[in-house]
């Protein structure tokens, strides 16, 4: 398998479970490093592998899998790329035998770092991992992949390649497009205006900072599934623009905003349910030790902090730390922190943010 | 002035500076509460006020100001609403004398809470406060408003009403529209798909949870300034959709994503400069006291944490706490935390997020 973050992380767990593991990578240094990192690595395996994992970028998957199949390297083949239908189509077009030995997959895991040196044995622990078998996929391929997912502790979710790509177009690729769309609009105006940015603009544009070349690849590979979603978004934006023209259509504007509120409710919180936390905004000074003192005091209250974030504003010497806690704990924590001298803004529900 | 969050907060500071302050509100309870909260409140002032602050929603500003002017209540008038041109037009149309005594303003302050009970004397401290004088505005109105801003510690920024509304359309109202647009799209698909949401979708859709009626008012009042921004966004989205149709136009897709990265760079960080932090992701267990222990250890290292946020994933018993620190402190903090047994993913730059 490839010796990047994903490949090396899978290798660490499989080797720890007593499997024989070997890496191959376009970067010899990465392969070497992966071999060093993965204790239990078995050099010079001569038998055919049970499973070859093509942990390589989307655009390289078919080539890598087909090459390996031509050399008869493995009994089964899988990939871990973030777009599925394009790979499956090429693999099925190549040969029925390979199509049977192959099953696509996509771990929804932290990908904010890269390279074998970032590998973590628990990278996939408790995280969703989508597998995308087709009618051509053999039982043997399915089984060996399920056992890999079980080994790394991932939560297996079965979808067709088309369902997977449509889902990613909606929840991952469209947000990237809208974030870049908003951030790019700032370039058409005076930089002084962007300097007045509040937390809303910051949140909406955070992922616009993502690496461009990587995303050109993703948006290109998934263009077929992305088009209908972006076209629907485009049409709904056009409708809103019409609603704020001439005689304002308050009913349409309300429907638009209400749909957004309802859609936001569909996104689960930390524990898989809906977000039902109360947010306590605490004022802190911008100096070392303040967060330490705050979490010390919060810890003494024996209340679990479900989420934490910080808000800043330009030129402001202090910050607001937002502590999210279960509703039943909010007033107790607030009282506790007030007693210890913390300045607390009244609690608020995250759904009531402006 | 109105006895909401903004009005009461201004009143607290002005009274503390020895000014005579009085409230009037459509809710008698709010006015009464504001009077109780503001120590130094002077009941039954019989003279003409130096300044009347209409701290009321955008749609009510002209009516409130014109009524007060008809009763000859004050020498000068200001408002604090988030849209300016509509109020100015009505006030200037009413009388040249009122137009001279009036100056619009908009504090860019925390508005995540409301009501007099949420008032804070330091609500505006160090935060930008836009004032929008016109050619009609008198020196006297300008001066009294500048002295109010100085009293509350705000940073005065002068713009024309048109510049203000165009700026808000870009940095506040358009992000709200795009966030609601993305979140609303989730409603058109299976709820199971939204359940796979990652941090990117969460960030982009956070403000979609905002109160709809309030935003119907804002989008309606600022529709004239919002239309050209949304139309530009609409056209750029249309261009991107064209670029991912048929023969992919990689160059256009790259330009689109690069513009987003550049636009994101325009948003200042905590200290007014560009975001130049290193992010240390630290793995913590989901149990009380973990954050306490982490910030204790970080505090012992005597390093200032510039930002903090948490990442969760569904069904995952642990969380990632992201600590942002100055680049020169990153390796020292990492080493320090590792020594104390914390599991730390390799540092990363926020600009390299996926």
XYZ file of C-alpha atoms in Angstrom:
708
model
C 0.000 0.000 0.000
C 0.894 3.699 -0.242
C 2.989 5.066 2.609
C 1.097 8.292 3.273
C -0.923 9.166 6.359
C -3.804 6.780 5.618
C -1.730 3.848 4.345
C 0.800 4.030 7.174
C -1.924 4.391 9.814
C -3.728 1.287 8.498
C -0.390 -0.543 8.348
C 0.412 0.243 11.984
C -2.810 -1.371 13.190
C -2.680 -4.368 10.855
C 0.934 -5.121 11.815
C 0.038 -4.795 15.501
C -2.704 -7.394 14.881
C -0.094 -9.836 13.618
C -0.537 -9.269 9.885
C 2.411 -9.122 7.525
C 2.544 -5.614 6.048
C 4.547 -4.120 3.182
C 4.623 -0.611 1.659
C 5.337 0.662 -1.794
C 5.312 4.367 -2.594
C 6.259 6.728 -5.422
C 8.429 8.429 -2.773
C 11.104 5.893 -1.681
C 11.726 8.009 1.419
C 8.071 7.713 2.489
C 8.068 3.946 1.960
C 11.265 3.634 3.991
C 9.884 5.840 6.743
C 6.651 3.820 6.839
C 8.691 0.625 7.123
C 10.584 2.140 10.059
C 7.426 3.365 11.772
C 5.389 0.188 11.460
C 6.773 -2.230 13.968
C 6.008 -5.747 12.837
C 6.736 -4.895 9.222
C 7.792 -8.005 7.354
C 10.463 -7.379 4.699
C 10.577 -9.411 1.504
C 7.192 -11.101 1.542
C 7.176 -13.566 -1.347
C 3.605 -14.851 -1.224
C 0.667 -13.132 -2.821
C -0.863 -10.521 -0.480
C -4.381 -11.080 0.893
C -5.167 -7.414 0.273
C -3.535 -4.558 -1.571
C -4.624 -1.132 -0.327
C -4.075 1.620 -2.883
C -3.746 4.525 -0.435
C -3.023 7.009 -3.230
C -4.773 10.132 -4.601
C -8.045 9.656 -6.512
C -6.480 10.272 -9.913
C -3.874 7.518 -9.390
C -6.157 4.756 -8.072
C -7.081 2.930 -11.319
C -3.493 2.946 -12.607
C -2.033 1.650 -9.331
C -4.676 -1.067 -8.922
C -4.479 -2.227 -12.544
C -0.645 -2.338 -12.447
C -0.701 -4.384 -9.253
C -3.318 -6.723 -10.746
C -1.189 -7.213 -13.869
C 1.699 -8.277 -11.611
C -0.737 -10.571 -9.743
C 0.354 -9.051 -6.414
C -2.774 -9.681 -4.331
C -5.980 -11.688 -3.909
C -8.051 -8.551 -3.158
C -7.770 -4.833 -3.834
C -9.173 -1.711 -2.215
C -8.625 2.048 -2.327
C -9.286 4.867 0.179
C -9.875 7.852 -2.135
C -12.556 10.495 -1.622
C -14.262 9.983 -5.005
C -15.472 6.525 -6.028
C -17.409 6.193 -9.307
C -14.538 7.263 -11.578
C -12.209 4.556 -10.158
C -14.876 1.849 -10.192
C -15.769 2.558 -13.824
C -12.167 2.194 -14.982
C -11.547 -0.928 -12.913
C -14.744 -2.629 -14.114
C -13.911 -1.682 -17.691
C -10.473 -3.281 -17.333
C -11.506 -6.821 -16.375
C -14.327 -8.706 -14.656
C -11.780 -10.628 -12.598
C -10.278 -7.425 -11.163
C -13.756 -5.933 -10.644
C -14.591 -8.977 -8.512
C -11.413 -8.671 -6.426
C -11.879 -4.917 -5.870
C -13.946 -2.948 -3.376
C -13.737 0.833 -3.056
C -13.699 2.545 0.344
C -13.343 5.993 1.915
C -12.394 6.575 5.550
C -13.968 9.806 6.904
C -11.021 10.521 9.155
C -8.856 13.461 10.113
C -6.979 14.448 7.011
C -5.590 17.735 8.267
C -2.053 16.303 8.275
C -0.239 14.175 5.719
C 2.766 11.909 5.312
C 3.806 8.706 7.113
C 5.284 10.691 10.018
C 1.725 11.778 10.913
C 0.358 8.238 11.050
C -1.655 7.269 14.136
C -2.855 3.792 15.014
C -6.122 5.316 16.319
C -6.748 7.583 13.312
C -9.886 5.654 12.332
C -11.073 4.672 15.794
C -14.823 5.235 16.026
C -14.902 7.206 12.774
C -17.145 6.403 9.814
C -15.554 4.469 6.939
C -17.658 4.155 3.812
C -17.298 0.991 1.699
C -18.735 0.972 -1.816
C -19.175 -2.598 -3.120
C -20.860 -3.141 -6.488
C -22.662 -6.201 -7.895
C -19.299 -7.315 -9.249
C -17.542 -7.277 -5.842
C -16.745 -10.762 -4.480
C -17.619 -11.961 -0.969
C -13.915 -12.480 -0.319
C -13.080 -8.838 -1.086
C -15.966 -7.666 1.094
C -14.880 -9.870 4.001
C -11.215 -8.970 4.037
C -12.080 -5.257 3.886
C -14.618 -5.570 6.704
C -11.982 -7.261 8.831
C -9.528 -4.397 8.146
C -12.172 -1.851 9.197
C -12.873 -3.882 12.323
C -9.154 -3.985 13.147
C -8.773 -0.219 12.933
C -11.981 0.344 14.914
C -13.839 2.164 12.131
C -17.631 2.259 11.797
C -18.477 0.585 8.465
C -21.097 2.333 6.323
C -22.145 0.639 3.065
C -23.133 2.758 0.072
C -23.029 2.390 -3.690
C -20.208 4.351 -5.387
C -22.873 6.714 -6.771
C -24.441 7.274 -3.332
C -20.999 7.944 -1.867
C -20.070 10.510 -4.490
C -23.435 12.266 -4.201
C -23.073 12.394 -0.395
C -19.554 13.870 -0.581
C -20.663 16.387 -3.218
C -23.259 17.601 -0.710
C -21.466 17.507 2.642
C -17.827 18.060 1.705
C -17.322 19.419 -1.823
C -20.199 21.959 -1.906
C -19.210 23.536 1.451
C -15.686 23.940 0.034
C -17.090 25.667 -3.070
C -19.319 28.030 -1.038
C -16.505 28.865 1.383
C -14.131 29.678 -1.510
C -16.944 31.570 -3.248
C -17.476 33.836 -0.221
C -13.765 34.347 0.489
C -13.022 35.037 -3.171
C -15.687 37.767 -3.201
C -13.614 39.662 -0.613
C -10.913 40.065 -3.265
C -13.264 42.218 -5.352
C -13.536 44.867 -2.609
C -11.254 47.056 -0.504
C -9.107 45.052 1.970
C -10.215 47.484 4.712
C -13.689 45.998 4.521
C -12.503 42.440 5.172
C -10.654 43.777 8.225
C -14.066 44.391 9.883
C -14.883 40.667 9.653
C -16.869 39.114 12.474
C -17.025 35.488 13.588
C -19.682 34.608 10.990
C -17.469 35.473 8.018
C -14.520 33.774 9.688
C -16.415 30.507 10.128
C -17.911 30.516 6.641
C -14.503 31.103 5.006
C -12.262 28.909 7.190
C -11.943 26.043 4.703
C -11.312 28.484 1.852
C -7.704 28.335 3.104
C -7.460 24.699 1.932
C -4.783 23.644 -0.518
C -5.928 24.521 -4.051
C -4.281 21.749 -6.089
C -5.748 19.027 -3.916
C -9.215 20.527 -4.332
C -8.893 21.014 -8.076
C -8.379 17.231 -8.177
C -11.352 16.479 -5.932
C -13.788 18.869 -7.646
C -12.687 17.570 -11.052
C -12.954 13.882 -10.118
C -16.402 14.351 -8.605
C -17.727 16.872 -11.128
C -20.591 14.586 -12.226
C -22.036 14.316 -8.689
C -21.187 17.905 -7.795
C -22.944 19.530 -10.763
C -26.549 18.782 -9.705
C -25.912 19.954 -6.128
C -24.232 23.176 -7.227
C -26.959 23.724 -9.846
C -29.629 23.403 -7.149
C -27.686 25.837 -4.916
C -27.280 28.185 -7.901
C -31.010 28.132 -8.593
C -31.929 28.716 -4.938
C -29.501 31.663 -4.777
C -31.084 33.064 -7.936
C -34.519 32.739 -6.323
C -33.322 34.618 -3.235
C -31.872 37.418 -5.372
C -35.254 37.689 -7.099
C -36.958 37.795 -3.674
C -34.891 40.828 -2.592
C -35.528 42.710 -5.850
C -38.162 45.430 -6.257
C -41.161 44.615 -4.076
C -39.524 42.477 -1.402
C -40.919 38.936 -1.164
C -40.729 38.527 2.624
C -42.361 35.123 2.489
C -39.682 33.683 0.190
C -36.873 35.253 2.245
C -38.363 33.724 5.404
C -38.698 30.299 3.748
C -35.075 30.503 2.604
C -33.797 31.324 6.111
C -36.049 28.755 7.781
C -34.775 26.015 5.442
C -31.256 26.939 6.511
C -32.172 26.638 10.191
C -33.818 23.268 9.603
C -30.862 22.001 7.570
C -28.433 23.048 10.268
C -30.477 20.989 12.747
C -29.711 17.843 10.701
C -26.014 18.037 11.578
C -25.341 15.936 14.659
C -23.368 17.263 17.633
C -20.572 15.605 19.528
C -22.576 12.646 20.723
C -24.399 11.977 17.466
C -27.591 13.721 18.564
C -28.774 17.211 17.781
C -26.863 20.115 19.246
C -28.470 20.753 22.598
C -25.856 22.680 24.494
C -25.926 25.931 26.332
C -23.036 28.257 25.563
C -21.460 30.228 28.416
C -19.353 33.111 27.070
C -16.532 33.893 29.524
C -14.383 37.003 29.193
C -10.643 36.387 29.521
C -7.611 38.627 29.362
C -5.112 38.005 26.588
C -2.265 36.803 28.785
C -0.601 33.453 29.523
C -2.248 31.362 32.190
C -5.791 32.715 31.750
C -7.073 29.611 29.973
C -5.269 27.484 32.510
C -7.031 29.259 35.342
C -10.396 29.064 33.585
C -10.228 25.333 32.870
C -8.888 24.735 36.337
C -11.925 26.397 37.796
C -14.281 24.694 35.327
C -12.633 21.361 36.143
C -13.170 21.914 39.853
C -16.885 22.241 39.125
C -16.807 18.609 37.864
C -18.800 19.542 34.773
C -17.939 18.172 31.332
C -17.181 20.883 28.783
C -18.725 19.616 25.529
C -17.164 22.191 23.270
C -14.864 25.167 23.513
C -14.061 27.988 21.112
C -12.622 31.478 21.269
C -13.772 34.729 19.730
C -11.483 37.639 19.065
C -11.928 41.059 17.633
C -9.332 43.313 16.068
C -7.506 45.541 18.502
C -9.324 44.029 21.456
C -7.036 43.101 24.353
C -9.415 40.446 25.687
C -11.188 37.430 24.258
C -14.420 35.549 24.775
C -14.104 31.841 25.492
C -17.306 30.003 24.630
C -17.886 26.966 26.850
C -20.633 24.595 25.698
C -22.179 22.451 28.402
C -25.267 20.286 28.842
C -28.295 22.482 29.638
C -28.697 20.927 33.104
C -25.129 21.905 34.051
C -25.150 25.461 32.707
C -26.415 27.392 35.692
C -24.247 25.408 38.113
C -21.114 26.106 36.054
C -22.058 29.746 35.616
C -22.538 30.231 39.364
C -19.313 28.376 40.109
C -17.261 30.492 37.694
C -18.851 33.743 38.845
C -17.921 32.920 42.423
C -14.328 32.534 41.303
C -14.418 35.995 39.768
C -14.978 35.227 36.073
C -16.961 37.689 33.989
C -19.692 35.688 32.246
C -22.084 36.941 29.607
C -25.562 35.473 29.979
C -25.849 31.902 28.631
C -27.147 31.539 25.148
C -28.248 28.793 22.873
C -26.025 28.218 19.821
C -29.171 28.260 17.695
C -29.752 31.866 18.650
C -26.500 33.197 17.313
C -26.562 36.253 15.112
C -32.717 55.716 24.245
C -33.975 52.146 23.772
C -33.416 49.830 26.713
C -32.095 46.777 24.862
C -28.595 45.355 25.026
C -26.943 48.154 23.061
C -28.850 51.055 24.601
C -28.447 49.820 28.162
C -24.742 49.077 27.676
C -24.136 52.602 26.343
C -26.192 54.006 29.225
C -24.128 52.183 31.835
C -20.915 53.767 30.607
C -22.343 57.248 30.066
C -23.892 57.301 33.544
C -20.628 56.086 35.047
C -18.927 59.049 33.309
C -21.272 61.420 35.118
C -23.813 61.952 32.344
C -27.533 62.107 33.041
C -29.174 59.135 31.316
C -32.801 58.269 30.654
C -34.443 55.318 28.851
C -37.643 54.972 26.924
C -38.691 51.643 25.421
C -41.735 50.041 23.770
C -41.427 47.468 26.568
C -42.041 49.288 29.891
C -40.449 46.351 31.703
C -37.194 46.753 29.726
C -37.069 50.493 30.389
C -37.655 49.898 34.094
C -34.977 47.192 34.173
C -32.515 49.446 32.360
C -33.230 52.192 34.899
C -32.507 49.738 37.708
C -29.319 48.456 36.088
C -27.814 51.822 35.222
C -26.533 53.290 38.431
C -26.393 57.038 38.113
C -29.663 57.124 36.199
C -31.340 60.483 36.645
C -35.133 60.316 36.875
C -37.321 63.111 35.537
C -34.838 65.086 33.484
C -36.641 68.234 32.353
C -34.070 69.834 30.096
C -33.542 68.964 26.472
C -31.127 66.015 26.074
C -27.729 66.585 24.458
C -28.144 63.352 22.543
C -30.955 60.911 21.868
C -29.759 57.422 20.903
C -32.389 55.427 19.019
C -31.159 51.958 19.996
C -34.042 50.254 18.166
C -34.318 47.836 15.189
C -33.529 49.218 11.703
C -37.152 49.361 10.615
C -38.111 51.542 13.610
C -35.280 54.099 13.438
C -36.843 56.838 11.252
C -40.166 56.732 13.124
C -38.520 56.931 16.563
C -36.118 59.718 15.559
C -38.801 61.789 13.786
C -41.229 61.422 16.723
C -38.570 62.536 19.184
C -37.636 65.462 16.944
C -41.288 66.531 16.727
C -41.363 66.596 20.551
C -38.082 68.561 20.493
C -36.523 66.087 22.942
C -32.846 66.489 22.079
C -30.160 68.631 20.470
C -28.649 65.691 18.568
C -29.817 62.275 17.385
C -28.089 59.012 16.508
C -29.037 55.391 15.859
C -27.096 52.114 16.158
C -28.833 49.937 13.534
C -27.027 47.590 11.136
C -28.358 49.199 7.941
C -27.880 52.930 7.328
C -28.986 54.347 3.946
C -32.705 53.611 4.411
C -32.823 55.548 7.737
C -30.746 58.456 6.431
C -32.946 58.856 3.340
C -36.129 59.100 5.412
C -34.603 61.463 7.961
C -33.157 63.779 5.295
C -36.486 63.750 3.465
C -38.262 64.780 6.675
C -36.413 68.014 7.415
C -33.045 69.680 6.874
C -32.931 70.660 10.539
C -33.285 67.039 11.686
C -30.794 65.885 9.020
C -28.273 68.303 10.524
C -28.848 67.080 14.095
C -28.617 63.397 13.102
C -25.660 61.069 12.572
C -26.059 57.332 11.945
C -23.768 54.790 13.600
C -23.298 51.026 13.913
C -21.297 49.369 16.694
C -19.692 46.114 15.495
C -20.025 44.465 18.874
C -21.115 41.145 20.290
C -24.780 40.843 19.526
C -25.202 37.214 20.457
C -27.350 38.139 23.456
C -30.166 40.650 23.820
C -32.154 42.604 26.405
C -31.067 45.033 29.122
C -30.171 42.168 31.490
C -27.288 41.297 29.100
C -25.830 44.794 29.109
C -22.095 45.109 29.758
C -20.198 48.319 30.318
C -17.279 46.894 28.291
C -19.393 45.634 25.382
C -17.791 48.103 22.962
C -14.320 48.256 24.469
C -11.743 48.101 21.672
C -14.372 47.112 19.090
C -14.980 48.948 15.821
C -17.924 51.364 15.762
C -18.816 52.786 12.371
C -20.205 56.334 12.158
C -21.864 57.479 8.936
C -22.077 61.295 8.759
C -23.402 62.921 5.581
C -22.861 66.433 4.160
C -25.929 67.467 6.145
C -24.563 66.303 9.519
C -23.609 69.179 11.866
C -20.281 69.459 13.690
C -22.169 69.369 16.981
C -23.756 65.981 16.177
C -20.386 64.605 15.053
C -18.667 65.801 18.232
C -21.179 64.497 20.745
C -21.199 61.097 19.042
C -17.396 60.917 18.952
C -17.345 61.654 22.670
C -19.839 58.817 23.311
C -17.640 56.408 21.325
C -14.595 57.581 23.252
C -16.429 57.025 26.552
C -17.331 53.425 25.715
C -13.807 52.734 24.393
C -14.879 51.966 20.822
C -12.648 52.417 17.767
C -14.355 55.013 15.547
C -14.451 54.235 11.822
C -15.965 56.862 9.497
C -17.821 55.756 6.369
C -20.623 57.122 4.229
C -24.002 55.386 4.759
C -23.576 53.793 1.313
C -20.070 52.519 2.089
C -21.326 51.100 5.381
C -24.217 49.231 3.797
C -22.001 47.876 1.008
C -19.448 46.694 3.588
C -22.098 44.928 5.699
C -23.625 43.362 2.582
C -20.207 41.845 1.891
C -18.889 40.814 5.305
C -22.059 40.104 7.279
C -25.166 39.684 5.111
C -23.652 37.622 2.270
C -22.002 35.107 4.645
C -25.434 34.669 6.274
C -27.017 34.015 2.871
C -24.337 31.485 1.835
C -24.508 29.704 5.189
C -28.317 29.406 4.952
C -27.975 28.405 1.299
C -25.661 25.490 2.157
C -27.633 24.364 5.217
C -30.933 24.590 3.327
C -29.536 22.312 0.605
C -29.199 19.542 3.222
C -33.015 19.545 3.495
C -33.263 18.332 -0.108
C -31.376 15.098 0.667
C -31.564 12.159 3.070
C -30.891 13.157 6.710
C -28.427 10.217 6.926
C -26.095 12.121 4.608
C -25.972 15.198 6.858
C -25.075 12.872 9.751
C -21.675 12.269 8.085
C -20.872 16.001 8.327
C -17.270 16.980 9.004
C -15.895 20.167 10.527
C -15.970 22.023 7.210
C -19.735 21.712 6.788
C -20.235 22.554 10.481
C -18.261 25.779 10.194
C -19.861 26.882 6.945
C -23.391 26.337 8.308
C -22.989 27.596 11.898
C -24.693 30.963 11.379
C -27.519 29.300 9.419
C -28.944 28.682 12.924
C -29.541 32.428 13.349
C -32.991 33.779 14.101
C -34.969 34.020 10.840
C -37.221 37.018 11.554
C -34.313 39.225 12.545
C -32.517 38.323 9.311
C -35.573 38.828 7.127
C -35.507 42.400 8.449
C -31.789 42.878 7.817
C -31.768 41.342 4.310
C -34.853 43.376 3.379
C -33.525 46.673 4.742
C -30.187 46.238 2.979
C -31.494 44.656 -0.212
C -30.148 47.477 -2.409
C -26.542 46.976 -1.243
C -26.890 43.200 -1.010
C -28.130 42.652 -4.569
C -24.881 43.526 -6.410
C -22.776 41.380 -4.032
C -25.105 38.390 -4.319
C -25.315 38.882 -8.086
C -21.522 38.806 -8.324
C -21.447 35.654 -6.169
C -24.214 34.144 -8.320
C -22.261 34.824 -11.488
C -19.013 33.413 -10.084
C -20.861 30.268 -8.972
C -22.341 29.969 -12.458
C -18.843 30.261 -13.942
C -17.564 27.513 -11.648
C -20.444 25.226 -12.637
C -19.529 25.836 -16.277
C -15.885 25.046 -15.465
C -16.797 21.587 -14.078
C -19.043 20.743 -17.047
C -17.959 18.602 -19.978
C -14.257 19.140 -20.622
C -13.067 20.291 -17.214
C -11.545 23.762 -17.156
C -8.809 23.123 -14.592
C -7.409 26.602 -14.967
C -10.702 28.275 -14.003
C -11.225 25.881 -11.083
C -7.705 26.672 -9.839
C -8.276 30.431 -10.180
C -11.553 30.097 -8.248
C -9.897 28.224 -5.377
C -6.843 30.506 -5.343
C -9.072 33.592 -5.097
C -10.725 31.978 -2.063
C -7.360 31.389 -0.401
C -6.296 34.975 -1.090
C -9.597 36.373 0.200
C -9.325 34.358 3.385
C -5.872 35.910 3.933
C -7.512 39.356 4.090
C -9.313 38.486 7.329
C -7.195 39.590 10.284
C -6.438 37.309 13.222
C -6.637 37.997 16.933
C -4.072 40.759 16.983
C -5.191 42.513 13.840
C -2.517 40.952 11.635
C -2.766 37.969 9.371
C -3.277 34.563 10.925
C 0.205 33.268 11.572
C -0.307 30.563 14.150
C 0.723 26.969 14.355
C -2.032 24.589 15.397
C -1.207 21.750 17.784
C -3.942 19.107 17.734
C -4.088 17.333 21.119
C -6.121 14.170 21.686
C -8.277 14.220 24.834
C -10.670 11.750 26.370
C -14.307 12.766 26.658
C -14.417 13.002 30.438
C -14.570 15.839 32.979
C -11.253 17.307 33.993
C -9.382 16.543 30.775
C -9.462 20.148 29.559
C -8.516 21.295 33.033
C -5.497 19.018 33.004
C -4.529 20.100 29.476
C -4.696 23.840 30.164
C -2.941 23.343 33.454
C -0.064 21.715 31.651
C -0.129 24.301 28.840
C -0.189 27.073 31.458
C 2.827 25.605 33.217
C 4.711 25.951 29.934
C 4.164 29.759 30.175
C 3.059 29.928 26.540
C 0.108 32.039 25.425
C -2.613 30.037 23.678
C -3.860 32.320 20.880
C -6.884 30.258 19.965
C -8.574 27.064 21.000
C -11.226 24.916 19.360
C -12.493 21.360 19.587
C -13.264 18.809 16.891
C -15.633 15.941 17.414
C -16.796 13.080 15.280
C -19.972 11.041 15.684
C -19.643 8.009 17.923
C -16.081 8.898 18.804
C -15.305 8.742 22.532
C -12.439 11.195 22.261
C -11.965 14.707 20.883
C -9.211 16.747 19.328
C -8.434 20.065 21.001
C -6.735 22.448 18.596
C -4.332 24.827 20.345
C -3.082 27.750 18.237
C 0.207 29.272 19.339
C 2.826 31.594 17.897
C 5.159 29.666 15.547
C 8.176 30.287 17.791
C 6.413 28.649 20.764
C 5.000 25.606 18.979
C 7.819 23.124 19.347
C 8.409 24.101 22.985
C 4.731 23.603 23.854
C 4.598 20.345 21.915
C 7.617 18.963 23.720
C 6.277 20.119 27.078
C 2.874 18.494 26.536
C 4.360 15.266 25.196
C 6.516 15.008 28.320
C 3.354 15.211 30.384
C 1.854 12.336 28.445
C -0.411 14.121 25.950
C -0.952 12.567 22.538
C -0.193 15.291 19.987
C -0.691 15.115 16.246
C 2.047 16.880 14.307
C 1.652 20.674 14.229
C -0.026 22.144 11.213
C -0.713 25.510 9.743
C -4.379 26.555 9.736
C -3.940 27.493 6.081
C -3.283 23.873 5.266
C -6.598 22.557 6.498
C -8.538 20.223 4.268
